[in-house]
């Protein structure tokens, strides 16, 4: 059989977006290799479901994520309308619990502008005005991001998959890339249950929680390691839905670890949830149990390069927050207490059932720092995206354009025949030009 021209490993929202844009720009044989029986079974459906506006992202530290998120809001909005998918513009209050955090909110106003948001989309609200708008929320002040929106990223990925298939992309589902081996002409990919490897002239790694494992298997990104944190939610009794009428996030206590602070969120289906916490787990699909099984957990901790994790573990802030997170997994009362800091009216009996759990996989560099930006790691006949974390679902259509454009400029797609298709809802040139600003 002829080889694939490009195989994308991972059918999450990123891999699906990348495949879509490849087929929009080129003629060729494109495959998405996905181990599950359908796309978006992991982070791309097990997330908070917010189209995040990039007001909280430091443009110097997460420039690409911030631009991709900012641009993609304007892509998802018409897409949701055209496909009849949920689009529930709820808005987010980012609340400050002390004066230092109020200063942080003022910094966020600057970030919003630098990240391309219109000034009218964010509003600083003082504590008194907040007491009038959201009487149950206690804070010193808040930044209102008016256009944050609740969506269903699983539905977005399914719709994009259909669009990609219409352009000729093949989704090989139920196919796990168990071994990858680069040779002179491309990459051999051994799929579960098949003797003969699948051949591709080029591979793009978009494997989410196992992106590092895939890259390491090709000798790429070996200076990095990762950790998996399970984020759990609790669903709130519908009678208490109006305790807060918008999303409420608190300014992170530790700006390097923003995923360690729970929030009150409104889902696209109208349900309210609190969460997530962040419990260290052994693998990207460990949705149940704590420290179990112990052996893989320990193996994960001690896998190379071990120094990255040791350096992270000696960070006092990280350690104390991580311990709190584990407590909040064992006891919903602990999770509740953390939300009560800004929503004291929320009571234990309002938390009626566990919500979805999702797993974040931050990458740790050799200094023990948690990396804030997506990492691009070129390899033999391949390119790997690591650390594609929040707000990755928001930013995926623009990030995918940025990636395909970058690969083209590197000459990595020279084996493909250009075949630009007519603009649908999204214009390649507009997005590519806007993303060039990130360079
Ligand atoms: C708890 C939580 C809340 C979040 N909230 C938000 C939010 O509100 N807004 C937002 O924008 N972002 C949010 N994010 C981040 C966002 O969900 C991710 O950035 C995004 O979904 C990542 O997409 P992905 O395609 O890279 O990864 P994934 O969705 O994990 O997809 C990777 C795919 O690769 C497949 N795969 C892996 N290894 C192999 C292999 N060897 N062979 C074949 N297939 C393989 C997996 O099965 C998976 O389907 C959240 C994340 C979490 C965990």
XYZ file of C-alpha atoms and ligand atoms in Angstrom:
492
model
C 0.000 0.000 0.000
C 1.211 3.552 -0.714
C 2.307 5.394 2.448
C 0.296 8.176 4.017
C 1.659 11.626 3.199
C 1.043 12.837 6.744
C -0.121 10.837 9.748
C -1.384 12.864 12.705
C -1.179 10.840 15.916
C -4.012 11.846 18.239
C -7.626 12.593 17.411
C -8.261 15.203 20.066
C -9.348 18.702 19.161
C -5.786 19.612 18.163
C -5.027 16.634 15.909
C -8.443 16.947 14.274
C -7.919 20.685 13.641
C -4.456 20.051 12.194
C -5.787 17.362 9.836
C -8.596 19.678 8.742
C -6.183 22.478 7.818
C -3.736 20.135 6.072
C -6.533 18.964 3.806
C -7.768 22.545 3.293
C -4.311 23.572 2.032
C -2.939 20.489 0.283
C -3.872 17.484 -1.801
C -2.560 14.287 -0.302
C -3.228 11.213 1.803
C -3.845 12.316 5.359
C -4.629 10.036 8.285
C -5.495 10.692 11.908
C -4.453 7.779 14.121
C -6.607 7.648 17.253
C -6.492 4.871 19.828
C -10.079 5.364 20.983
C -13.092 4.387 18.926
C -13.965 8.043 18.369
C -12.322 11.465 18.503
C -12.169 13.715 21.601
C -12.474 11.068 24.293
C -9.882 12.590 26.635
C -8.940 16.215 27.468
C -10.956 17.464 24.502
C -14.221 16.375 26.085
C -13.251 16.141 29.763
C -12.605 19.844 30.204
C -14.374 22.863 31.672
C -15.964 23.723 28.342
C -15.078 27.408 28.385
C -14.011 29.457 25.381
C -11.450 31.404 27.380
C -10.734 34.982 26.396
C -7.008 35.573 26.897
C -7.160 38.400 29.490
C -5.338 36.300 32.105
C -2.442 35.130 29.934
C 0.854 36.959 30.241
C 1.664 37.870 26.622
C 5.382 37.510 27.328
C 5.082 34.003 28.725
C 2.239 32.435 26.740
C 2.144 34.497 23.570
C 1.170 31.761 21.125
C -1.542 30.327 23.400
C -2.890 33.830 24.006
C -3.049 34.797 20.330
C -4.495 31.445 19.295
C -7.214 31.743 21.940
C -7.958 35.368 21.051
C -8.324 34.636 17.337
C -10.205 31.363 17.784
C -13.079 32.965 19.685
C -13.957 34.694 16.406
C -13.728 31.330 14.583
C -15.768 29.220 16.990
C -18.613 31.724 17.263
C -19.739 31.563 13.604
C -18.874 27.841 13.523
C -21.220 27.092 16.426
C -23.961 29.127 14.734
C -23.499 27.390 11.364
C -23.443 23.882 12.867
C -26.178 24.478 15.436
C -23.832 23.750 18.377
C -24.186 25.204 21.890
C -22.836 28.736 22.339
C -23.732 30.174 25.699
C -21.961 33.492 26.317
C -21.992 33.515 30.107
C -19.056 35.819 30.921
C -16.472 35.258 33.644
C -15.780 37.212 36.820
C -12.138 36.807 37.824
C -12.283 37.748 41.488
C -9.564 39.198 43.721
C -9.585 38.132 47.357
C -7.000 40.658 48.598
C -5.307 43.882 47.506
C -2.400 42.068 45.854
C -4.854 40.216 43.666
C -6.600 43.500 42.801
C -3.242 44.687 41.422
C -3.111 41.474 39.395
C -6.532 42.289 37.904
C -5.218 45.679 36.754
C -2.327 43.856 35.092
C -4.910 41.618 33.375
C -6.543 44.678 31.780
C -3.192 45.315 30.085
C -2.825 41.669 29.068
C -6.300 41.728 27.494
C -5.341 44.660 25.269
C -1.958 43.151 24.358
C -3.640 39.864 23.510
C -5.953 41.582 21.043
C -9.181 41.856 23.040
C -11.363 44.878 22.473
C -11.267 47.168 25.568
C -15.075 46.982 25.773
C -14.867 43.219 26.421
C -13.338 43.572 29.889
C -14.472 45.696 32.791
C -12.958 46.254 36.216
C -15.649 46.053 38.909
C -14.960 47.148 42.499
C -16.033 45.155 45.548
C -19.127 47.283 46.209
C -20.416 46.997 42.647
C -19.739 43.243 42.725
C -21.865 42.958 45.871
C -24.718 44.503 43.851
C -24.217 42.363 40.741
C -23.420 39.016 42.376
C -24.598 39.301 46.006
C -23.313 35.835 46.956
C -19.781 36.429 45.707
C -17.308 37.843 48.223
C -14.288 39.660 46.809
C -12.284 42.893 46.874
C -12.886 43.472 43.177
C -13.267 41.589 39.926
C -12.472 41.703 36.253
C -15.500 40.907 34.132
C -14.599 39.192 30.872
C -17.902 39.570 29.082
C -17.360 37.227 26.156
C -16.193 34.023 27.879
C -18.516 31.345 26.531
C -19.697 27.866 27.533
C -19.418 25.311 24.705
C -19.156 21.576 24.077
C -15.664 20.833 22.742
C -16.534 17.223 22.053
C -19.275 18.421 19.682
C -16.847 20.902 18.086
C -14.315 18.116 17.463
C -16.959 15.804 15.986
C -18.070 18.560 13.611
C -14.492 19.318 12.570
C -13.875 15.623 11.998
C -16.827 15.536 9.596
C -15.442 18.602 7.784
C -12.004 16.981 7.548
C -13.481 13.725 6.251
C -15.357 15.685 3.582
C -11.932 16.935 2.451
C -10.604 13.355 2.266
C -8.935 12.860 5.661
C -9.144 9.264 6.970
C -9.655 8.719 10.700
C -8.120 5.404 11.780
C -9.912 4.988 15.093
C -9.316 2.185 17.583
C -5.689 2.291 16.396
C -3.005 2.957 18.985
C 0.425 3.961 17.692
C 2.379 1.545 19.873
C 5.792 1.938 18.252
C 7.229 4.550 15.912
C 10.413 4.225 13.962
C 11.895 6.807 11.585
C 13.800 5.638 8.526
C 15.145 7.287 5.361
C 11.800 7.731 3.684
C 9.505 8.507 6.616
C 8.127 6.868 9.714
C 6.917 3.314 10.351
C 4.070 3.267 12.848
C 3.100 -0.010 14.487
C -0.571 -0.031 15.384
C -2.097 -2.300 18.010
C -3.285 -5.584 16.589
C -1.499 -5.186 13.232
C 1.683 -6.981 12.226
C 2.713 -4.733 9.350
C 3.526 -1.141 10.296
C 1.668 1.720 8.677
C 4.027 3.962 6.718
C 3.860 7.726 6.597
C 6.218 10.175 4.967
C 5.691 12.560 7.873
C 4.220 12.361 11.368
C 2.671 15.104 13.482
C 2.401 14.217 17.166
C -0.732 15.615 18.812
C -1.065 12.909 21.432
C -2.194 15.113 24.337
C -1.425 13.393 27.649
C 0.952 10.933 25.985
C 2.625 13.437 23.644
C 5.865 13.233 25.632
C 5.886 9.429 25.453
C 5.431 9.529 21.670
C 8.161 12.158 21.291
C 10.562 10.278 23.575
C 9.960 7.115 21.539
C 11.399 9.042 18.572
C 14.273 10.469 20.612
C 12.667 13.906 20.683
C 12.092 16.281 23.638
C 14.164 14.132 25.979
C 15.041 17.175 28.102
C 11.403 17.364 29.195
C 9.248 15.232 31.398
C 5.607 15.525 32.422
C 3.182 14.950 35.270
C -0.481 14.058 35.111
C -3.000 15.851 37.313
C -6.568 14.651 37.445
C -9.060 17.508 37.730
C -12.369 16.561 39.339
C -15.613 18.525 39.408
C -18.773 18.478 41.507
C -22.190 19.213 40.047
C -24.351 21.690 41.935
C -28.023 21.150 42.709
C -30.064 22.963 40.037
C -32.018 24.812 42.775
C -28.772 26.643 43.614
C -28.024 27.579 39.991
C -28.390 31.296 40.707
C -25.851 31.437 43.515
C -23.693 33.037 40.825
C -25.039 33.936 37.396
C -21.651 33.945 35.632
C -18.486 31.892 35.792
C -16.411 32.830 38.824
C -12.665 32.189 38.845
C -10.322 33.439 41.557
C -6.958 34.983 40.740
C -4.494 32.062 41.016
C -2.599 32.036 44.285
C 0.423 30.813 42.400
C 0.647 32.301 38.909
C 2.869 29.435 37.721
C 0.216 26.891 38.723
C -3.088 28.427 37.604
C -4.762 25.019 37.300
C -4.591 24.533 41.073
C -7.491 26.891 41.890
C -11.101 25.710 41.585
C -13.873 27.799 40.051
C -17.644 28.003 39.683
C -18.528 27.305 36.066
C -21.674 27.294 33.983
C -21.762 24.427 31.516
C -23.161 24.556 27.994
C -26.083 22.398 29.212
C -26.866 24.977 31.914
C -25.589 22.890 34.829
C -23.298 24.543 37.371
C -20.146 22.808 38.540
C -17.291 23.568 40.879
C -13.799 22.285 40.258
C -11.391 21.118 39.164
C -8.834 20.135 41.764
C -5.534 18.653 40.589
C -4.591 15.232 41.929
C -1.292 13.745 40.740
C -2.012 10.424 38.974
C 0.073 7.815 37.193
C -1.127 8.205 33.623
C -3.099 10.343 31.173
C -6.104 8.045 31.392
C -6.177 7.440 35.208
C -9.684 8.708 35.818
C -10.245 6.723 39.000
C -8.373 6.009 42.232
C -5.670 7.804 44.140
C -2.077 6.503 44.070
C -3.458 3.296 42.625
C -1.972 1.231 41.208
C 1.080 2.213 43.220
C 3.718 0.686 40.947
C 2.888 2.694 37.791
C 2.523 5.800 39.951
C 6.026 5.353 41.335
C 7.347 4.438 37.863
C 5.852 7.652 36.492
C 7.492 9.688 39.196
C 10.918 8.147 38.693
C 10.931 8.050 34.877
C 13.749 10.007 33.228
C 14.681 12.788 33.218
C 14.142 12.567 36.990
C 15.945 15.846 37.842
C 13.123 17.938 36.401
C 10.665 16.497 38.914
C 13.048 16.580 41.835
C 13.592 20.279 41.208
C 9.819 20.847 41.080
C 9.335 18.902 44.317
C 11.665 21.163 46.243
C 9.453 24.145 45.351
C 7.657 24.847 48.658
C 4.654 26.535 47.008
C 4.144 23.599 44.694
C 4.367 21.070 47.497
C 1.908 22.794 49.806
C -0.591 23.308 46.979
C -0.224 19.721 45.780
C -0.968 18.391 49.269
C -4.096 20.568 49.499
C -5.201 19.253 46.105
C -4.940 15.655 47.253
C -7.040 16.456 50.307
C -9.666 18.052 48.109
C -9.848 14.818 46.126
C -10.385 12.713 49.224
C -12.971 15.029 50.714
C -15.513 17.139 48.877
C -15.650 19.303 52.019
C -12.098 20.448 51.298
C -12.939 21.333 47.695
C -16.013 23.178 49.003
C -13.957 25.209 51.496
C -11.751 26.443 48.708
C -14.730 27.637 46.662
C -16.330 29.139 49.790
C -13.444 31.621 49.931
C -15.314 33.534 47.229
C -18.759 31.876 47.399
C -19.514 31.410 51.115
C -23.201 30.691 50.477
C -22.313 27.386 48.788
C -22.990 24.472 51.167
C -21.999 20.823 51.226
C -25.544 19.659 50.482
C -25.501 21.697 47.235
C -22.808 19.388 45.757
C -25.020 16.609 44.451
C -22.855 14.385 42.243
C -19.328 14.071 40.867
C -18.930 15.752 37.480
C -16.554 14.712 34.717
C -12.896 14.247 35.566
C -10.211 15.333 33.116
C -6.439 15.018 33.162
C -3.968 17.830 32.578
C -0.405 16.997 31.634
C 1.911 19.926 32.284
C 5.451 19.549 30.999
C 8.359 20.178 33.361
C 11.633 21.584 32.083
C 15.095 20.750 33.340
C 14.943 23.616 35.869
C 11.884 22.065 37.524
C 9.634 24.769 36.012
C 6.167 24.087 34.641
C 6.237 25.225 31.010
C 3.608 27.845 30.152
C 3.588 27.681 26.368
C 3.009 24.834 23.936
C 6.317 23.231 23.013
C 7.201 22.509 19.386
C 9.713 19.682 19.087
C 10.976 18.787 15.602
C 12.142 15.212 15.060
C 13.117 12.905 12.219
C 10.333 13.161 9.584
C 8.149 14.439 12.385
C 7.055 17.359 14.536
C 5.662 17.011 18.053
C 3.385 19.319 20.023
C 3.928 18.946 23.744
C 2.285 20.733 26.670
C -0.840 21.617 24.692
C -2.792 22.608 27.799
C -5.493 25.111 28.670
C -6.704 27.171 26.857
C -5.757 24.683 24.156
C -9.293 23.687 23.245
C -10.219 27.350 22.738
C -7.190 28.038 20.570
C -7.066 24.870 18.469
C -8.287 26.143 15.059
C -5.869 29.092 15.032
C -3.036 27.112 16.608
C -3.452 24.459 13.910
C -3.118 27.111 11.178
C 0.004 28.436 12.900
C 1.424 24.908 13.010
C 0.683 23.967 9.393
C 2.082 27.333 8.257
C 5.224 26.761 10.304
C 5.736 23.276 8.887
C 5.303 24.644 5.360
C 7.893 27.357 5.998
C 10.340 24.753 7.365
C 9.947 22.809 4.103
C 8.496 19.824 6.004
C 5.437 19.744 3.711
C 7.341 20.084 0.430
C 6.339 16.520 -0.483
C 2.688 17.655 -0.663
C 0.954 19.179 -3.668
C -0.570 22.571 -2.841
C -4.325 22.377 -3.198
C -5.972 25.286 -1.438
C -9.737 24.739 -1.118
C -12.234 27.612 -1.138
C -12.689 29.450 2.140
C -15.562 28.091 4.160
C -16.433 29.832 7.392
C -12.746 30.345 8.138
C -10.180 32.125 5.981
C -6.690 30.620 6.050
C -4.991 33.890 5.039
C -6.686 35.963 7.725
C -5.827 33.487 10.469
C -2.273 32.832 9.247
C -1.574 36.577 9.048
C -2.994 37.173 12.513
C -0.971 34.286 13.981
C 2.217 35.603 12.367
C 2.090 38.385 14.964
C 3.073 35.758 17.501
C 6.441 35.147 15.853
C -9.754 19.480 33.553
C -9.459 20.280 32.319
C -10.159 21.457 32.051
C -9.868 22.204 30.913
N -10.646 23.281 30.605
C -10.452 23.934 29.440
C -11.329 24.987 29.036
O -12.314 25.288 29.703
N -11.054 25.647 27.881
C -9.977 25.327 27.105
O -9.749 25.977 26.088
N -9.152 24.312 27.430
C -9.374 23.612 28.571
N -8.577 22.553 28.895
C -7.468 22.213 27.994
C -7.954 21.500 26.752
O -8.960 20.579 27.061
C -6.744 20.840 26.072
O -5.757 21.815 25.831
C -7.121 20.202 24.737
O -8.282 19.422 24.822
C -5.959 19.335 24.275
O -6.327 18.733 23.065
P -5.407 17.620 22.430
O -6.032 17.238 21.158
O -4.006 18.097 22.429
O -5.425 16.429 23.524
P -6.471 15.237 23.756
O -7.860 15.704 23.696
O -6.042 14.540 25.000
O -6.245 14.308 22.510
C -5.097 13.500 22.358
C -5.557 12.241 21.679
O -4.446 11.446 21.356
C -4.828 10.097 21.491
N -3.595 9.330 21.636
C -2.638 9.484 22.576
N -1.634 8.617 22.365
C -1.952 7.921 21.251
C -1.295 6.891 20.524
N -0.103 6.419 20.886
N -1.910 6.385 19.429
C -3.135 6.852 19.034
N -3.791 7.823 19.695
C -3.209 8.357 20.783
C -5.704 10.084 22.720
O -6.558 8.971 22.759
C -6.450 11.400 22.560
O -7.686 11.223 21.905
C -8.859 21.780 30.020
C -8.167 20.583 30.276
C -8.481 19.823 31.388
C -7.779 18.527 31.601
